[in-house]
mmCIF file of C-alpha atoms in Angstrom:
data_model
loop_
_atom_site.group_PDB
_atom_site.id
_atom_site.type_symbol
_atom_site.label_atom_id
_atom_site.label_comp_id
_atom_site.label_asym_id
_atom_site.label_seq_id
_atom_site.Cartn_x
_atom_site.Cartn_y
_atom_site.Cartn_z
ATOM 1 C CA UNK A 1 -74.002 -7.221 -7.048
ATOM 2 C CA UNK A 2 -71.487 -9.709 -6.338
ATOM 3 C CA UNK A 3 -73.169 -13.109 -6.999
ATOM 4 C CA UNK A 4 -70.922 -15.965 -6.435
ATOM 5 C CA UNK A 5 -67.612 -15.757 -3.671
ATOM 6 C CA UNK A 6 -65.585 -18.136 -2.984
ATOM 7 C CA UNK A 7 -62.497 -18.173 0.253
ATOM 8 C CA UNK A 8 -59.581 -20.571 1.093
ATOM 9 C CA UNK A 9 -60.774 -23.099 -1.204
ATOM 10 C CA UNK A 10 -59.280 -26.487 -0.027
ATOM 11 C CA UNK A 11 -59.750 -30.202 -1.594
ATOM 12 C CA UNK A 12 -58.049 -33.744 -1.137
ATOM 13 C CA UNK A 13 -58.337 -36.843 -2.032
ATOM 14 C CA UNK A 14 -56.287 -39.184 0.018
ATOM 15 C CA UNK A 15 -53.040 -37.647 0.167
ATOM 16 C CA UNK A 16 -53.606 -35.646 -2.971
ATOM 17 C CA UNK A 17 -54.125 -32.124 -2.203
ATOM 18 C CA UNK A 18 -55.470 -30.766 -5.417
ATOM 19 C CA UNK A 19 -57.185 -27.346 -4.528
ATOM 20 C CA UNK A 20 -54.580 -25.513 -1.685
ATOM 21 C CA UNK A 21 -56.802 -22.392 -1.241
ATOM 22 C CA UNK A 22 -59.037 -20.816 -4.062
ATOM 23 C CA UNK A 23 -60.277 -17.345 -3.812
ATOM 24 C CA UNK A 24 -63.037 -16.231 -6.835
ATOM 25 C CA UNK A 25 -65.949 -13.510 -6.539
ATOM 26 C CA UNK A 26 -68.160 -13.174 -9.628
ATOM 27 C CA UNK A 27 -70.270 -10.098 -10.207
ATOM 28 C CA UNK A 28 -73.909 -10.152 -11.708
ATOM 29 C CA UNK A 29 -73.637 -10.318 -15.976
ATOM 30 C CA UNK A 30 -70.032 -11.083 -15.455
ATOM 31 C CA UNK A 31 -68.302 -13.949 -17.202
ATOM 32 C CA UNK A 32 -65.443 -15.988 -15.412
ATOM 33 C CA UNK A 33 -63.003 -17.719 -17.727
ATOM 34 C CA UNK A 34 -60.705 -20.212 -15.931
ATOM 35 C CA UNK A 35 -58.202 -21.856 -17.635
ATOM 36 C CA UNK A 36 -55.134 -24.106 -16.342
ATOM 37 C CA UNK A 37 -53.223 -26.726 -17.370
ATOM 38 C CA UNK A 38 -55.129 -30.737 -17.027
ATOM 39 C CA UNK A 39 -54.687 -31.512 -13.504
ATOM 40 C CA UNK A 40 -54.236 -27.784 -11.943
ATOM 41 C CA UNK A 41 -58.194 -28.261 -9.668
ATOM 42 C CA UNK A 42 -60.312 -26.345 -12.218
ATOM 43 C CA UNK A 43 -62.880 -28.694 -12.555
ATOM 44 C CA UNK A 44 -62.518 -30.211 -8.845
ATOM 45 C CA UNK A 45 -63.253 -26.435 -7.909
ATOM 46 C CA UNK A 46 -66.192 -26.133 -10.092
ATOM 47 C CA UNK A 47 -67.136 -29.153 -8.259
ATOM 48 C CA UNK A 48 -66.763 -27.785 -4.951
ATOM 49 C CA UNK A 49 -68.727 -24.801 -5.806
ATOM 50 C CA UNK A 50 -71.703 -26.489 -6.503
ATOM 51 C CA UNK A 51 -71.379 -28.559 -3.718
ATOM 52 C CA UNK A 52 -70.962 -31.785 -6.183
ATOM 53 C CA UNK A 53 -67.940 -32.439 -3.994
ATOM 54 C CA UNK A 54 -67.359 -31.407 -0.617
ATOM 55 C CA UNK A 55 -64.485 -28.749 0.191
ATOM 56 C CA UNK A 56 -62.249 -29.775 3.829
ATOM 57 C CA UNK A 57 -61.902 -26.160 3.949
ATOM 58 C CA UNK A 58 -63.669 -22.734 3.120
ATOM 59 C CA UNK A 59 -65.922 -20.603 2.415
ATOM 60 C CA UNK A 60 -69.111 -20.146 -0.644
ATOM 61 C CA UNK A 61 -71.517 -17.593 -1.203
ATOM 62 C CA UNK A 62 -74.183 -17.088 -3.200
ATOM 63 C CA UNK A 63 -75.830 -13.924 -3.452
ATOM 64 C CA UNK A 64 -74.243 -12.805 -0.174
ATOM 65 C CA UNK A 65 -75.960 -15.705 1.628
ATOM 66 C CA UNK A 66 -73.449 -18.320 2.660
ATOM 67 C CA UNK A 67 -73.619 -21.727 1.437
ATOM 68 C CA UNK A 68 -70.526 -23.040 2.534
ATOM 69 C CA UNK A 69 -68.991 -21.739 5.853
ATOM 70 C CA UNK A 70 -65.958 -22.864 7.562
ATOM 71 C CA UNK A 71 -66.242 -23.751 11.584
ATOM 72 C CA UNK A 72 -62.893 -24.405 12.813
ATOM 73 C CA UNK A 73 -61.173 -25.200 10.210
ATOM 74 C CA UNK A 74 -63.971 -27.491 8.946
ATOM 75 C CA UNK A 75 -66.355 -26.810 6.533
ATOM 76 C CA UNK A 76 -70.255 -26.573 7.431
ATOM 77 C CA UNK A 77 -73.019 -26.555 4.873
ATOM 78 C CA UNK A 78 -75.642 -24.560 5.165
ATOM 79 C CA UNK A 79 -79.148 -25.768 6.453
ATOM 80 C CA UNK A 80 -81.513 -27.566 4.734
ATOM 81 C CA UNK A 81 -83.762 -25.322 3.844
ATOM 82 C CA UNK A 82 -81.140 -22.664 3.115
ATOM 83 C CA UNK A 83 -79.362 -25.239 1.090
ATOM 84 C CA UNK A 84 -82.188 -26.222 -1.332
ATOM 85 C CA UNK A 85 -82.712 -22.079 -2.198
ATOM 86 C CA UNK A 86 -79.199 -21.768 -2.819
ATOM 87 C CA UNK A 87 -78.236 -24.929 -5.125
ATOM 88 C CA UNK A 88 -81.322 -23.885 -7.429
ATOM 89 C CA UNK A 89 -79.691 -20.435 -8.246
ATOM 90 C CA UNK A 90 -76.963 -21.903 -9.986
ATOM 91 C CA UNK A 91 -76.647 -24.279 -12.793
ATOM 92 C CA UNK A 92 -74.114 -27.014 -13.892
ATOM 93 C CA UNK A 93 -73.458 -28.030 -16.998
ATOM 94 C CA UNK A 94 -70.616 -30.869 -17.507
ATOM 95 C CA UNK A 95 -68.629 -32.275 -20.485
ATOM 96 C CA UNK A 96 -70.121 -34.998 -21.254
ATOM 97 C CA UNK A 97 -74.015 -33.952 -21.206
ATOM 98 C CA UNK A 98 -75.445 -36.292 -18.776
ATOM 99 C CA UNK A 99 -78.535 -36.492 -20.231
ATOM 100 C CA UNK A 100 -81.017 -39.260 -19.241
ATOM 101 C CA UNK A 101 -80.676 -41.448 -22.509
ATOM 102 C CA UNK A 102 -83.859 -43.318 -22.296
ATOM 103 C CA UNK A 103 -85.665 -40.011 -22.510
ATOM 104 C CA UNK A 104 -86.806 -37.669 -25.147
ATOM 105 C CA UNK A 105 -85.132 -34.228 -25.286
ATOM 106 C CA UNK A 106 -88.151 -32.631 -24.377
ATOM 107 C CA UNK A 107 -88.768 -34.957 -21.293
ATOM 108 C CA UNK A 108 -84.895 -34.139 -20.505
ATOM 109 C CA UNK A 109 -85.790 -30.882 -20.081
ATOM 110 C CA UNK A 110 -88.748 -30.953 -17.904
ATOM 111 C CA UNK A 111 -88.009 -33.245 -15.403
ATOM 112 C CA UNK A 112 -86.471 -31.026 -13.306
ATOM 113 C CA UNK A 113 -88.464 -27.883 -13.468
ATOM 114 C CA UNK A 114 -91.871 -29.900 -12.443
ATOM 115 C CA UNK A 115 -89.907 -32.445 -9.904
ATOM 116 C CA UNK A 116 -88.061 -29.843 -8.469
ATOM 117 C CA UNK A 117 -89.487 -26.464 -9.014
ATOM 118 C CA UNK A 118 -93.347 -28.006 -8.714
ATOM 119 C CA UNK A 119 -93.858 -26.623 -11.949
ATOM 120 C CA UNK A 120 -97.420 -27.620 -13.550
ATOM 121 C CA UNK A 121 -96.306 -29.764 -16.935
ATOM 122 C CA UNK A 122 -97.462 -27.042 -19.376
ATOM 123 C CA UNK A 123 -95.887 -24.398 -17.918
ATOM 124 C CA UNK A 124 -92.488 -26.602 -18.103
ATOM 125 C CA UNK A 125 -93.344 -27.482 -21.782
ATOM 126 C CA UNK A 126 -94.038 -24.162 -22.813
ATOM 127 C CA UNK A 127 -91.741 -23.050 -21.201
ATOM 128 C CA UNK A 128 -88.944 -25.891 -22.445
ATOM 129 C CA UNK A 129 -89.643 -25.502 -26.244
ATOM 130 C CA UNK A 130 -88.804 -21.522 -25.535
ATOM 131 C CA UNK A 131 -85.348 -22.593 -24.289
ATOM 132 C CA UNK A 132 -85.014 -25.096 -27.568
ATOM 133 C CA UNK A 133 -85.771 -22.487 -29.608
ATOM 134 C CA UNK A 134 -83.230 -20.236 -27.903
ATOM 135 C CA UNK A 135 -80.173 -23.264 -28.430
ATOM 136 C CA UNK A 136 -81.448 -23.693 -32.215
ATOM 137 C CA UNK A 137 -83.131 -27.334 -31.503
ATOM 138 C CA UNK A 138 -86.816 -26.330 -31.558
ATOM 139 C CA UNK A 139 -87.093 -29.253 -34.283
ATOM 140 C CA UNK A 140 -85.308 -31.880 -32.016
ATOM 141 C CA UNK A 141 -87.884 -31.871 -28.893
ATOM 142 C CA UNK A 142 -89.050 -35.417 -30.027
ATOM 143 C CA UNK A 143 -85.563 -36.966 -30.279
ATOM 144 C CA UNK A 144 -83.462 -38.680 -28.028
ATOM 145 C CA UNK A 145 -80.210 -38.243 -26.759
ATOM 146 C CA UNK A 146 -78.097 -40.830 -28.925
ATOM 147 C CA UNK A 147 -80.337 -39.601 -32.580
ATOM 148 C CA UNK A 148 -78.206 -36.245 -31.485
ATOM 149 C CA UNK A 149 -74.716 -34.944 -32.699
ATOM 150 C CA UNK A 150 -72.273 -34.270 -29.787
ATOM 151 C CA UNK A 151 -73.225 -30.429 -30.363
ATOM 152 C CA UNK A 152 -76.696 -30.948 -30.246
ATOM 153 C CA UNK A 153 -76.365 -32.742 -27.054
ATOM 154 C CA UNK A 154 -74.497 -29.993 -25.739
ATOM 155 C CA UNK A 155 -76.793 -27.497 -26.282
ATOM 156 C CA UNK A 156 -79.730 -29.647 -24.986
ATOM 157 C CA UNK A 157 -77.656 -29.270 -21.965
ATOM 158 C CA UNK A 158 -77.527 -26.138 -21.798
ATOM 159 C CA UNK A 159 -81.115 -25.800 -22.152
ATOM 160 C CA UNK A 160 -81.592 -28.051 -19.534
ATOM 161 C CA UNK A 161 -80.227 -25.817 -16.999
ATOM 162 C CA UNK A 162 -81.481 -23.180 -17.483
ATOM 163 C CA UNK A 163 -85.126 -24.481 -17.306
ATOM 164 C CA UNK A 164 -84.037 -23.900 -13.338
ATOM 165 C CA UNK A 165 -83.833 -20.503 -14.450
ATOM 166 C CA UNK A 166 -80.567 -20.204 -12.255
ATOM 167 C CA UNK A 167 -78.679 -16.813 -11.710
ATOM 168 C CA UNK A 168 -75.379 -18.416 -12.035
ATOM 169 C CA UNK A 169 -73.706 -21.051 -14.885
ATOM 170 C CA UNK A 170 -71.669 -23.193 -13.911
ATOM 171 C CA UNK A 171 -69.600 -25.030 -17.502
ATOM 172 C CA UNK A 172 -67.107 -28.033 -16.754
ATOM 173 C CA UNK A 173 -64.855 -27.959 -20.208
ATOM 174 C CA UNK A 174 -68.468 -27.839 -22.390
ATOM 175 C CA UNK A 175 -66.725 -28.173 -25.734
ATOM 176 C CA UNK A 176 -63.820 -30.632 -24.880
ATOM 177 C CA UNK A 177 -65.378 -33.674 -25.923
ATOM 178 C CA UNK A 178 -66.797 -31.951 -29.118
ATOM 179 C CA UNK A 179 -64.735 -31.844 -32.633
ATOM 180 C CA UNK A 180 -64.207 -28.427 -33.561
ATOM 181 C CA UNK A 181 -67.236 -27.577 -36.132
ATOM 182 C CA UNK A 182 -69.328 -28.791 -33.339
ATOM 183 C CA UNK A 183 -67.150 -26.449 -30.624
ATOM 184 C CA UNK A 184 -68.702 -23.621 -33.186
ATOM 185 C CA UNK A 185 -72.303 -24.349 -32.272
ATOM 186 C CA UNK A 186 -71.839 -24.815 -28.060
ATOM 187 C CA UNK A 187 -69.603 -21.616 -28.337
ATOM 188 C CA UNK A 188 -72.170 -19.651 -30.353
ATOM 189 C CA UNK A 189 -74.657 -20.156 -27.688
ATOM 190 C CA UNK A 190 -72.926 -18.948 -24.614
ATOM 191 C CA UNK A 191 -71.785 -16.243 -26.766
ATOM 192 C CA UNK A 192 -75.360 -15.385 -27.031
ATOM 193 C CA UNK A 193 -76.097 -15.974 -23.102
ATOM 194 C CA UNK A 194 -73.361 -13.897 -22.421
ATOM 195 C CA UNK A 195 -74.459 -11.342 -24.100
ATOM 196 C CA UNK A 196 -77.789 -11.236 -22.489
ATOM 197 C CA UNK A 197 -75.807 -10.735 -19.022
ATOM 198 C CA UNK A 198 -75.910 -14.077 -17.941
ATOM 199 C CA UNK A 199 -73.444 -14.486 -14.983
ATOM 200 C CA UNK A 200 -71.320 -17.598 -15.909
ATOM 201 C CA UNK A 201 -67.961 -20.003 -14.837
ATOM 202 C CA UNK A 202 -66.764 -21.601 -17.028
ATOM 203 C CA UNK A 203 -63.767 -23.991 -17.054
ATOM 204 C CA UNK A 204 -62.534 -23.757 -20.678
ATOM 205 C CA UNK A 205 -59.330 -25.005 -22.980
ATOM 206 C CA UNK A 206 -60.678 -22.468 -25.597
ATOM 207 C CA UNK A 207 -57.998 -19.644 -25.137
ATOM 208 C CA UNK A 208 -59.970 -17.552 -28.015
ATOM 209 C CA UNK A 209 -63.234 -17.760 -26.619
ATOM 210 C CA UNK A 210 -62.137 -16.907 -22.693
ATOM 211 C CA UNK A 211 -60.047 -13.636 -25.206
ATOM 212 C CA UNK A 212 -63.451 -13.000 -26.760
ATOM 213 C CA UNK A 213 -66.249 -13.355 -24.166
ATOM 214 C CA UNK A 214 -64.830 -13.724 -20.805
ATOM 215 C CA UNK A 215 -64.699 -10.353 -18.244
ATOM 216 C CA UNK A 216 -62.071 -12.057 -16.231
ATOM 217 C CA UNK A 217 -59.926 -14.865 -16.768
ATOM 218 C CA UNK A 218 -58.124 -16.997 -13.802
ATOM 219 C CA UNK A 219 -54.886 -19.369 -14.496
ATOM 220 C CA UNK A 220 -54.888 -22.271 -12.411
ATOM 221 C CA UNK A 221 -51.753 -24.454 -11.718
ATOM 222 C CA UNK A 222 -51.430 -27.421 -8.853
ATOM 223 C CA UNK A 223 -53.975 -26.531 -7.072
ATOM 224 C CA UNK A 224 -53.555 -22.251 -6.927
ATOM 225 C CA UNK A 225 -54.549 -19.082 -8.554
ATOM 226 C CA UNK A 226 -51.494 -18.311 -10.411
ATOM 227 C CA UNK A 227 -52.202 -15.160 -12.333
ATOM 228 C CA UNK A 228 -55.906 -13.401 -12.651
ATOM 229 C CA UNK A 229 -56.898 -10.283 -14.355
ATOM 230 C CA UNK A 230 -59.098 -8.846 -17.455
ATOM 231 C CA UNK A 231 -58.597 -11.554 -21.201
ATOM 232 C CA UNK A 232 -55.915 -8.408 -22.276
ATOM 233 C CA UNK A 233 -53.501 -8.773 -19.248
ATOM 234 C CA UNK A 234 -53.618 -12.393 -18.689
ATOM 235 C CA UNK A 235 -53.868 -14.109 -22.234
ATOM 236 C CA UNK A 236 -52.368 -11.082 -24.366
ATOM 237 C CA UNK A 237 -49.809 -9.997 -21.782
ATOM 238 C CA UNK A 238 -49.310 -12.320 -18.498
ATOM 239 C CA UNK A 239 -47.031 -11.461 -16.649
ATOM 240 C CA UNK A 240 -46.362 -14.864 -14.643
ATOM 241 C CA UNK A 241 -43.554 -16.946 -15.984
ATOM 242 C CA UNK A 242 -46.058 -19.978 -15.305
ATOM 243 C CA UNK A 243 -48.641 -18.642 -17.105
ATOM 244 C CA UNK A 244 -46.654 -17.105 -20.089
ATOM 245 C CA UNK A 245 -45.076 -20.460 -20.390
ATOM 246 C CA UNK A 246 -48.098 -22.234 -20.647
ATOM 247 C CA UNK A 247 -50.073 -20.110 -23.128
ATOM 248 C CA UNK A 248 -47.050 -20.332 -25.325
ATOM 249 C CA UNK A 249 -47.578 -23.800 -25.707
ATOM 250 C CA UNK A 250 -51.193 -24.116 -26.232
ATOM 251 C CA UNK A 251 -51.175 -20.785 -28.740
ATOM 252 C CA UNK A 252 -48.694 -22.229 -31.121
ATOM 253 C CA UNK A 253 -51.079 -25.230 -31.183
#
């Protein structure tokens, strides 16, 4: 089942046109690696996805339903209704946490399951200290935000979203504001979610990890899909000068 599609991707800001036509379809269980240069739209198009920011052109769908259709040549979101179903199948998870800081991890995770979902609170506590457990912070569902290593917070994140209990993951760059003992512990954990088949996107700088987990990996470069294909073609054998040139670099790193 294909879960996530994406058409003629287009984003500006101002005269900046940083996405010039993005084409993506994710099947269910698979993982999406994309990788790109700072700058190239990765993270504006995970944006755009989501619906966090507003393509000026093209097309989303989730789960063959569309959330994002184009009516000429503008983009059209989908109804209300329609709109509320879709955004709760998929999940976002950003680089910096964004956790509320004045609240406990365990509040954190609840908030949106009973705000959003209507959850009754036990069921959402219950059902939250399962998903600590699952990151490794069953101890930590007293804490707060700041009594937490950059890791911990990461994975509190993680947790967070999928209390939603989304069919898709969305990951902005989750280990690029982490030191790299604390990469270890985020990476272990979608490691583990990807081996339970959880379809996931994620936006990564971790060329070893997209090699190791990732089903397909996308290059991205000012704004296009430069070179696509399985972690063995593109990373171990890309055939793009662009893409060649720019592994090269971060490899010998």
């Amino acid at each position: 089942m294909v879960m996530l599609e994406a058409y003629g991707i287009q984003k500006s800001f101002d005269k900046l046109h940083v996405l010039k036509g993005i084409d993506i379809k994710v099947n269910q269980g698979e993982v999406l690696a994309i990788i790109g240069p700072s700058g190239s739209g990765k993270s504006t198009f995970l944006r755009c996805v989501n619906l966090l920011e507003q393509p000026d052109r093209g097309i989303v769908k989730i789960e063959g339903d569309t959330l994002i259709d184009e009516v000429n040549g503008k983009c059209v979101i989908a109804p209300p209704e329609r709109l509320k179903t879709l955004r709760k199948k998929i999940g976002m998870v950003f680089q910096n946490f964004n956790l509320f800081p004045h609240l406990s991890v365990i509040k954190n995770l609840v908030l949106a399951p009973v705000n959003v979902l209507g959850m009754d609170m036990d069921t959402a506590l219950r059902h939250a200290r399962e998903l600590l457990d699952k990151v490794g912070l069953g101890d930590k569902a007293k804490s707060y935000p700041f009594e937490l290593s950059g890791g911990q917070q990461q994975r509190v994140a993680i947790a967070r979203a999928l209390t939603m209990n989304p069919d898709i993951l969305c990951f902005d760059e989750p280990t690029s504001a982490l030191d790299p003992e604390l990469t270890g512990e985020v990476l272990a954990v979608l490691k583990d979610l990807a081996a339970e088949h959880m379809t996931m996107v994620i936006v990564t700088h971790e060329i070893g990890f997209a090699k190791e987990v990732a089903n397909h990996v996308i290059f991205m470069d000012e704004g296009l899909v430069v070179e696509e294909g399985s972690p063995e073609d593109l990373i171990i054998n890309p055939k793009i000068e662009r893409t060649q040139a720019f592994l090269s670099k971060l490899l010998k790193v």
